[in-house]
GROMACS .gro file of C-alpha atoms in nm:
model
  243
    1UNK     CA    1   9.197 -10.376  -5.339
    2UNK     CA    2   9.561 -10.498  -5.310
    3UNK     CA    3   9.733 -10.273  -5.568
    4UNK     CA    4   9.662  -9.927  -5.707
    5UNK     CA    5   9.805  -9.802  -6.018
    6UNK     CA    6   9.943  -9.490  -5.838
    7UNK     CA    7   9.895  -9.377  -5.482
    8UNK     CA    8   9.738  -9.011  -5.448
    9UNK     CA    9   9.781  -8.827  -5.128
   10UNK     CA   10   9.556  -8.520  -5.105
   11UNK     CA   11   9.703  -8.238  -4.867
   12UNK     CA   12   9.420  -8.010  -4.722
   13UNK     CA   13   9.514  -7.689  -4.560
   14UNK     CA   14   9.265  -7.456  -4.447
   15UNK     CA   15   9.420  -7.101  -4.573
   16UNK     CA   16   9.131  -6.867  -4.485
   17UNK     CA   17   8.776  -6.860  -4.376
   18UNK     CA   18   8.639  -6.782  -4.734
   19UNK     CA   19   8.804  -7.092  -4.904
   20UNK     CA   20   9.059  -7.388  -4.918
   21UNK     CA   21   9.363  -7.505  -5.172
   22UNK     CA   22   9.491  -7.810  -5.189
   23UNK     CA   23   9.823  -8.010  -5.357
   24UNK     CA   24   9.869  -8.320  -5.521
   25UNK     CA   25  10.135  -8.552  -5.435
   26UNK     CA   26  10.204  -8.819  -5.667
   27UNK     CA   27  10.441  -9.140  -5.563
   28UNK     CA   28  10.536  -9.309  -5.871
   29UNK     CA   29  10.849  -9.494  -5.790
   30UNK     CA   30  10.995  -9.701  -5.515
   31UNK     CA   31  11.249  -9.376  -5.420
   32UNK     CA   32  10.973  -9.186  -5.379
   33UNK     CA   33  10.859  -9.376  -5.057
   34UNK     CA   34  11.217  -9.363  -4.907
   35UNK     CA   35  11.138  -9.067  -4.738
   36UNK     CA   36  10.788  -9.202  -4.550
   37UNK     CA   37  10.848  -9.423  -4.248
   38UNK     CA   38  10.674  -9.757  -4.316
   39UNK     CA   39  10.704 -10.062  -4.081
   40UNK     CA   40  10.945 -10.293  -4.226
   41UNK     CA   41  10.795 -10.625  -4.392
   42UNK     CA   42  10.417 -10.490  -4.385
   43UNK     CA   43  10.416 -10.354  -4.732
   44UNK     CA   44  10.540 -10.438  -5.084
   45UNK     CA   45  10.651 -10.181  -5.302
   46UNK     CA   46  10.642 -10.215  -5.680
   47UNK     CA   47  10.875 -10.060  -5.947
   48UNK     CA   48  10.581  -9.834  -6.029
   49UNK     CA   49  10.556  -9.683  -5.713
   50UNK     CA   50  10.248  -9.882  -5.628
   51UNK     CA   51  10.229 -10.057  -5.280
   52UNK     CA   52  10.022 -10.383  -5.150
   53UNK     CA   53  10.011 -10.552  -4.832
   54UNK     CA   54  10.290 -10.836  -4.763
   55UNK     CA   55  10.191 -11.163  -4.795
   56UNK     CA   56  10.221 -11.383  -4.494
   57UNK     CA   57  10.179 -11.772  -4.586
   58UNK     CA   58  10.003 -12.050  -4.392
   59UNK     CA   59  10.008 -12.404  -4.419
   60UNK     CA   60  10.394 -12.422  -4.524
   61UNK     CA   61  10.689 -12.653  -4.554
   62UNK     CA   62  10.923 -12.464  -4.315
   63UNK     CA   63  11.197 -12.667  -4.486
   64UNK     CA   64  11.153 -12.553  -4.842
   65UNK     CA   65  11.263 -12.205  -4.771
   66UNK     CA   66  11.495 -12.263  -4.457
   67UNK     CA   67  11.821 -12.114  -4.649
   68UNK     CA   68  11.647 -11.782  -4.666
   69UNK     CA   69  11.662 -11.762  -4.288
   70UNK     CA   70  11.932 -11.703  -4.076
   71UNK     CA   71  12.002 -11.676  -3.680
   72UNK     CA   72  12.276 -11.613  -3.423
   73UNK     CA   73  12.479 -11.916  -3.277
   74UNK     CA   74  12.715 -11.754  -3.065
   75UNK     CA   75  12.945 -11.498  -3.246
   76UNK     CA   76  12.826 -11.651  -3.591
   77UNK     CA   77  12.519 -11.594  -3.821
   78UNK     CA   78  12.408 -11.929  -3.954
   79UNK     CA   79  12.155 -12.000  -4.232
   80UNK     CA   80  11.880 -12.287  -4.214
   81UNK     CA   81  12.036 -12.604  -4.421
   82UNK     CA   82  12.208 -12.923  -4.301
   83UNK     CA   83  12.308 -12.879  -3.939
   84UNK     CA   84  12.485 -13.164  -3.868
   85UNK     CA   85  12.616 -13.473  -4.096
   86UNK     CA   86  12.891 -13.700  -4.012
   87UNK     CA   87  12.881 -13.960  -4.316
   88UNK     CA   88  12.828 -13.874  -4.689
   89UNK     CA   89  12.813 -13.514  -4.639
   90UNK     CA   90  12.837 -13.470  -4.975
   91UNK     CA   91  12.485 -13.581  -5.044
   92UNK     CA   92  12.306 -13.434  -4.719
   93UNK     CA   93  12.181 -13.129  -4.902
   94UNK     CA   94  11.956 -13.436  -5.070
   95UNK     CA   95  11.708 -13.430  -4.804
   96UNK     CA   96  11.624 -13.057  -4.819
   97UNK     CA   97  11.588 -13.027  -5.206
   98UNK     CA   98  11.219 -13.072  -5.254
   99UNK     CA   99  11.298 -13.357  -5.455
  100UNK     CA  100  11.205 -13.725  -5.351
  101UNK     CA  101  11.426 -13.894  -5.630
  102UNK     CA  102  11.727 -13.791  -5.466
  103UNK     CA  103  11.847 -13.902  -5.147
  104UNK     CA  104  12.136 -13.912  -4.873
  105UNK     CA  105  12.264 -14.238  -4.807
  106UNK     CA  106  12.536 -14.288  -4.520
  107UNK     CA  107  12.843 -14.493  -4.592
  108UNK     CA  108  12.795 -14.854  -4.473
  109UNK     CA  109  13.175 -14.837  -4.371
  110UNK     CA  110  13.100 -14.559  -4.101
  111UNK     CA  111  13.013 -14.658  -3.766
  112UNK     CA  112  12.646 -14.661  -3.653
  113UNK     CA  113  12.710 -14.342  -3.430
  114UNK     CA  114  12.792 -14.146  -3.754
  115UNK     CA  115  12.472 -14.207  -3.944
  116UNK     CA  116  12.257 -13.955  -3.783
  117UNK     CA  117  12.167 -13.608  -3.996
  118UNK     CA  118  12.038 -13.274  -3.844
  119UNK     CA  119  11.849 -12.999  -4.057
  120UNK     CA  120  11.843 -12.638  -3.895
  121UNK     CA  121  11.508 -12.416  -4.047
  122UNK     CA  122  11.711 -12.119  -4.010
  123UNK     CA  123  11.444 -12.003  -3.781
  124UNK     CA  124  11.144 -12.128  -3.513
  125UNK     CA  125  10.832 -12.228  -3.625
  126UNK     CA  126  10.492 -12.378  -3.511
  127UNK     CA  127  10.487 -12.692  -3.673
  128UNK     CA  128  10.220 -12.953  -3.618
  129UNK     CA  129  10.416 -13.278  -3.817
  130UNK     CA  130  10.760 -13.357  -3.942
  131UNK     CA  131  10.761 -13.598  -4.240
  132UNK     CA  132  11.056 -13.843  -4.331
  133UNK     CA  133  11.026 -13.961  -4.648
  134UNK     CA  134  11.267 -14.246  -4.772
  135UNK     CA  135  11.309 -14.360  -5.109
  136UNK     CA  136  11.235 -14.721  -5.266
  137UNK     CA  137  11.474 -14.826  -5.498
  138UNK     CA  138  11.681 -15.115  -5.574
  139UNK     CA  139  11.980 -14.982  -5.380
  140UNK     CA  140  11.806 -14.750  -5.140
  141UNK     CA  141  11.552 -14.843  -4.882
  142UNK     CA  142  11.404 -14.692  -4.567
  143UNK     CA  143  11.586 -14.704  -4.275
  144UNK     CA  144  11.435 -14.980  -4.049
  145UNK     CA  145  11.469 -14.832  -3.680
  146UNK     CA  146  11.551 -14.506  -3.587
  147UNK     CA  147  11.436 -14.230  -3.339
  148UNK     CA  148  11.350 -13.869  -3.455
  149UNK     CA  149  11.429 -13.567  -3.226
  150UNK     CA  150  11.318 -13.198  -3.253
  151UNK     CA  151  11.497 -12.905  -3.055
  152UNK     CA  152  11.336 -12.525  -3.018
  153UNK     CA  153  11.671 -12.385  -3.075
  154UNK     CA  154  11.697 -12.232  -2.753
  155UNK     CA  155  12.079 -12.237  -2.645
  156UNK     CA  156  12.059 -12.244  -2.254
  157UNK     CA  157  12.352 -12.276  -2.031
  158UNK     CA  158  12.351 -12.643  -2.086
  159UNK     CA  159  12.343 -12.568  -2.473
  160UNK     CA  160  12.058 -12.689  -2.701
  161UNK     CA  161  11.858 -12.953  -2.600
  162UNK     CA  162  11.643 -13.229  -2.793
  163UNK     CA  163  11.350 -13.429  -2.734
  164UNK     CA  164  11.249 -13.745  -2.911
  165UNK     CA  165  10.925 -13.742  -3.094
  166UNK     CA  166  10.900 -14.087  -3.231
  167UNK     CA  167  11.086 -14.433  -3.191
  168UNK     CA  168  11.030 -14.717  -3.398
  169UNK     CA  169  10.943 -15.023  -3.165
  170UNK     CA  170  10.921 -15.246  -3.504
  171UNK     CA  171  11.124 -15.246  -3.807
  172UNK     CA  172  10.971 -14.951  -4.056
  173UNK     CA  173  10.889 -15.068  -4.380
  174UNK     CA  174  10.712 -14.736  -4.500
  175UNK     CA  175  10.856 -14.509  -4.786
  176UNK     CA  176  10.686 -14.208  -4.580
  177UNK     CA  177  10.673 -14.195  -4.187
  178UNK     CA  178  10.467 -13.896  -4.025
  179UNK     CA  179  10.513 -13.778  -3.667
  180UNK     CA  180  10.221 -13.563  -3.535
  181UNK     CA  181  10.366 -13.313  -3.294
  182UNK     CA  182  10.111 -13.304  -3.061
  183UNK     CA  183  10.202 -13.180  -2.666
  184UNK     CA  184  10.034 -13.189  -2.337
  185UNK     CA  185  10.075 -12.793  -2.225
  186UNK     CA  186  10.018 -12.816  -1.830
  187UNK     CA  187   9.829 -12.520  -1.671
  188UNK     CA  188   9.976 -12.281  -1.366
  189UNK     CA  189   9.676 -12.279  -1.195
  190UNK     CA  190   9.462 -12.548  -1.009
  191UNK     CA  191   9.102 -12.597  -0.874
  192UNK     CA  192   8.793 -12.777  -0.855
  193UNK     CA  193   8.699 -12.596  -1.184
  194UNK     CA  194   8.990 -12.506  -1.377
  195UNK     CA  195   9.158 -12.677  -1.665
  196UNK     CA  196   9.481 -12.818  -1.549
  197UNK     CA  197   9.635 -12.913  -1.884
  198UNK     CA  198   9.540 -12.897  -2.246
  199UNK     CA  199   9.683 -13.064  -2.562
  200UNK     CA  200   9.822 -12.843  -2.807
  201UNK     CA  201   9.824 -12.986  -3.193
  202UNK     CA  202  10.192 -12.810  -3.268
  203UNK     CA  203  10.506 -12.755  -3.147
  204UNK     CA  204  10.814 -12.518  -3.171
  205UNK     CA  205  11.046 -12.666  -3.397
  206UNK     CA  206  11.409 -12.515  -3.510
  207UNK     CA  207  11.598 -12.816  -3.543
  208UNK     CA  208  11.518 -13.166  -3.677
  209UNK     CA  209  11.729 -13.488  -3.631
  210UNK     CA  210  11.714 -13.822  -3.746
  211UNK     CA  211  11.932 -14.098  -3.548
  212UNK     CA  212  11.911 -14.434  -3.691
  213UNK     CA  213  11.971 -14.754  -3.427
  214UNK     CA  214  12.024 -14.992  -3.671
  215UNK     CA  215  12.260 -15.019  -3.983
  216UNK     CA  216  12.061 -15.198  -4.280
  217UNK     CA  217  12.160 -15.263  -4.644
  218UNK     CA  218  12.093 -14.971  -4.872
  219UNK     CA  219  11.933 -14.744  -4.564
  220UNK     CA  220  11.877 -14.363  -4.723
  221UNK     CA  221  11.659 -14.090  -4.621
  222UNK     CA  222  11.491 -13.901  -4.975
  223UNK     CA  223  11.360 -13.576  -4.793
  224UNK     CA  224  11.224 -13.412  -4.442
  225UNK     CA  225  10.954 -13.191  -4.472
  226UNK     CA  226  10.820 -12.975  -4.162
  227UNK     CA  227  10.431 -12.894  -4.152
  228UNK     CA  228  10.397 -12.554  -3.975
  229UNK     CA  229  10.131 -12.348  -3.957
  230UNK     CA  230  10.274 -12.039  -4.118
  231UNK     CA  231  10.557 -11.794  -4.162
  232UNK     CA  232  10.651 -11.704  -3.810
  233UNK     CA  233  10.526 -11.322  -3.766
  234UNK     CA  234  10.793 -11.257  -3.468
  235UNK     CA  235  11.109 -11.257  -3.730
  236UNK     CA  236  11.145 -10.871  -3.791
  237UNK     CA  237  10.929 -10.738  -3.507
  238UNK     CA  238  11.171 -10.508  -3.346
  239UNK     CA  239  11.278 -10.389  -3.735
  240UNK     CA  240  10.923 -10.307  -3.764
  241UNK     CA  241  10.910 -10.111  -3.427
  242UNK     CA  242  10.766 -10.376  -3.193
  243UNK     CA  243  10.936 -10.481  -2.912
   0.00000   0.00000   0.00000
């Protein structure tokens, strides 16, 4: 049972061998819980004082709520959303608005090297697929040739590293272009009966970048979606008392 109309805690103290006395403590508002130590993010407290376990989602599109998450970049706190765009920046947010009828279209007057765009998920997630959705209208068509990159967001002394996960070898004509994020994980041990590598069906993703390698008329991008395994449970670990 997830919720209770009221939480009653019975405190029993044995006062003597002959009998006992009990007191009843009622918690009927969120303020009543403020004197209790509760790991942050584990419970949801309603206005009437009732509680339930916090909901952890599975199988999510990590782009949909990227703007609700933030992380540090140097001395700045950065929220998820559009990370980089050089051409037609005013329409860039269309690729993360969950509406495939709107799109971002780079300007034909800008050079090809300015046609790339990148999103920030606001936090790293374990994802098994990245999906690029292109419009199909009279004046908006899929990008024909491009390279897709992902990054785990870790900033080393050499900067953030990006890995290509898809490269078109023939012109793309599909409205939906999906990229599986399987990867080979090398084992640290070796031996006759030991498995030296394993195939994982997911990868750690924080940033997604699309870099066109050809300027084609009407090229546009409607949405980027990232299919993640679920919420990142590591977020807030320290605030919940973990290490």
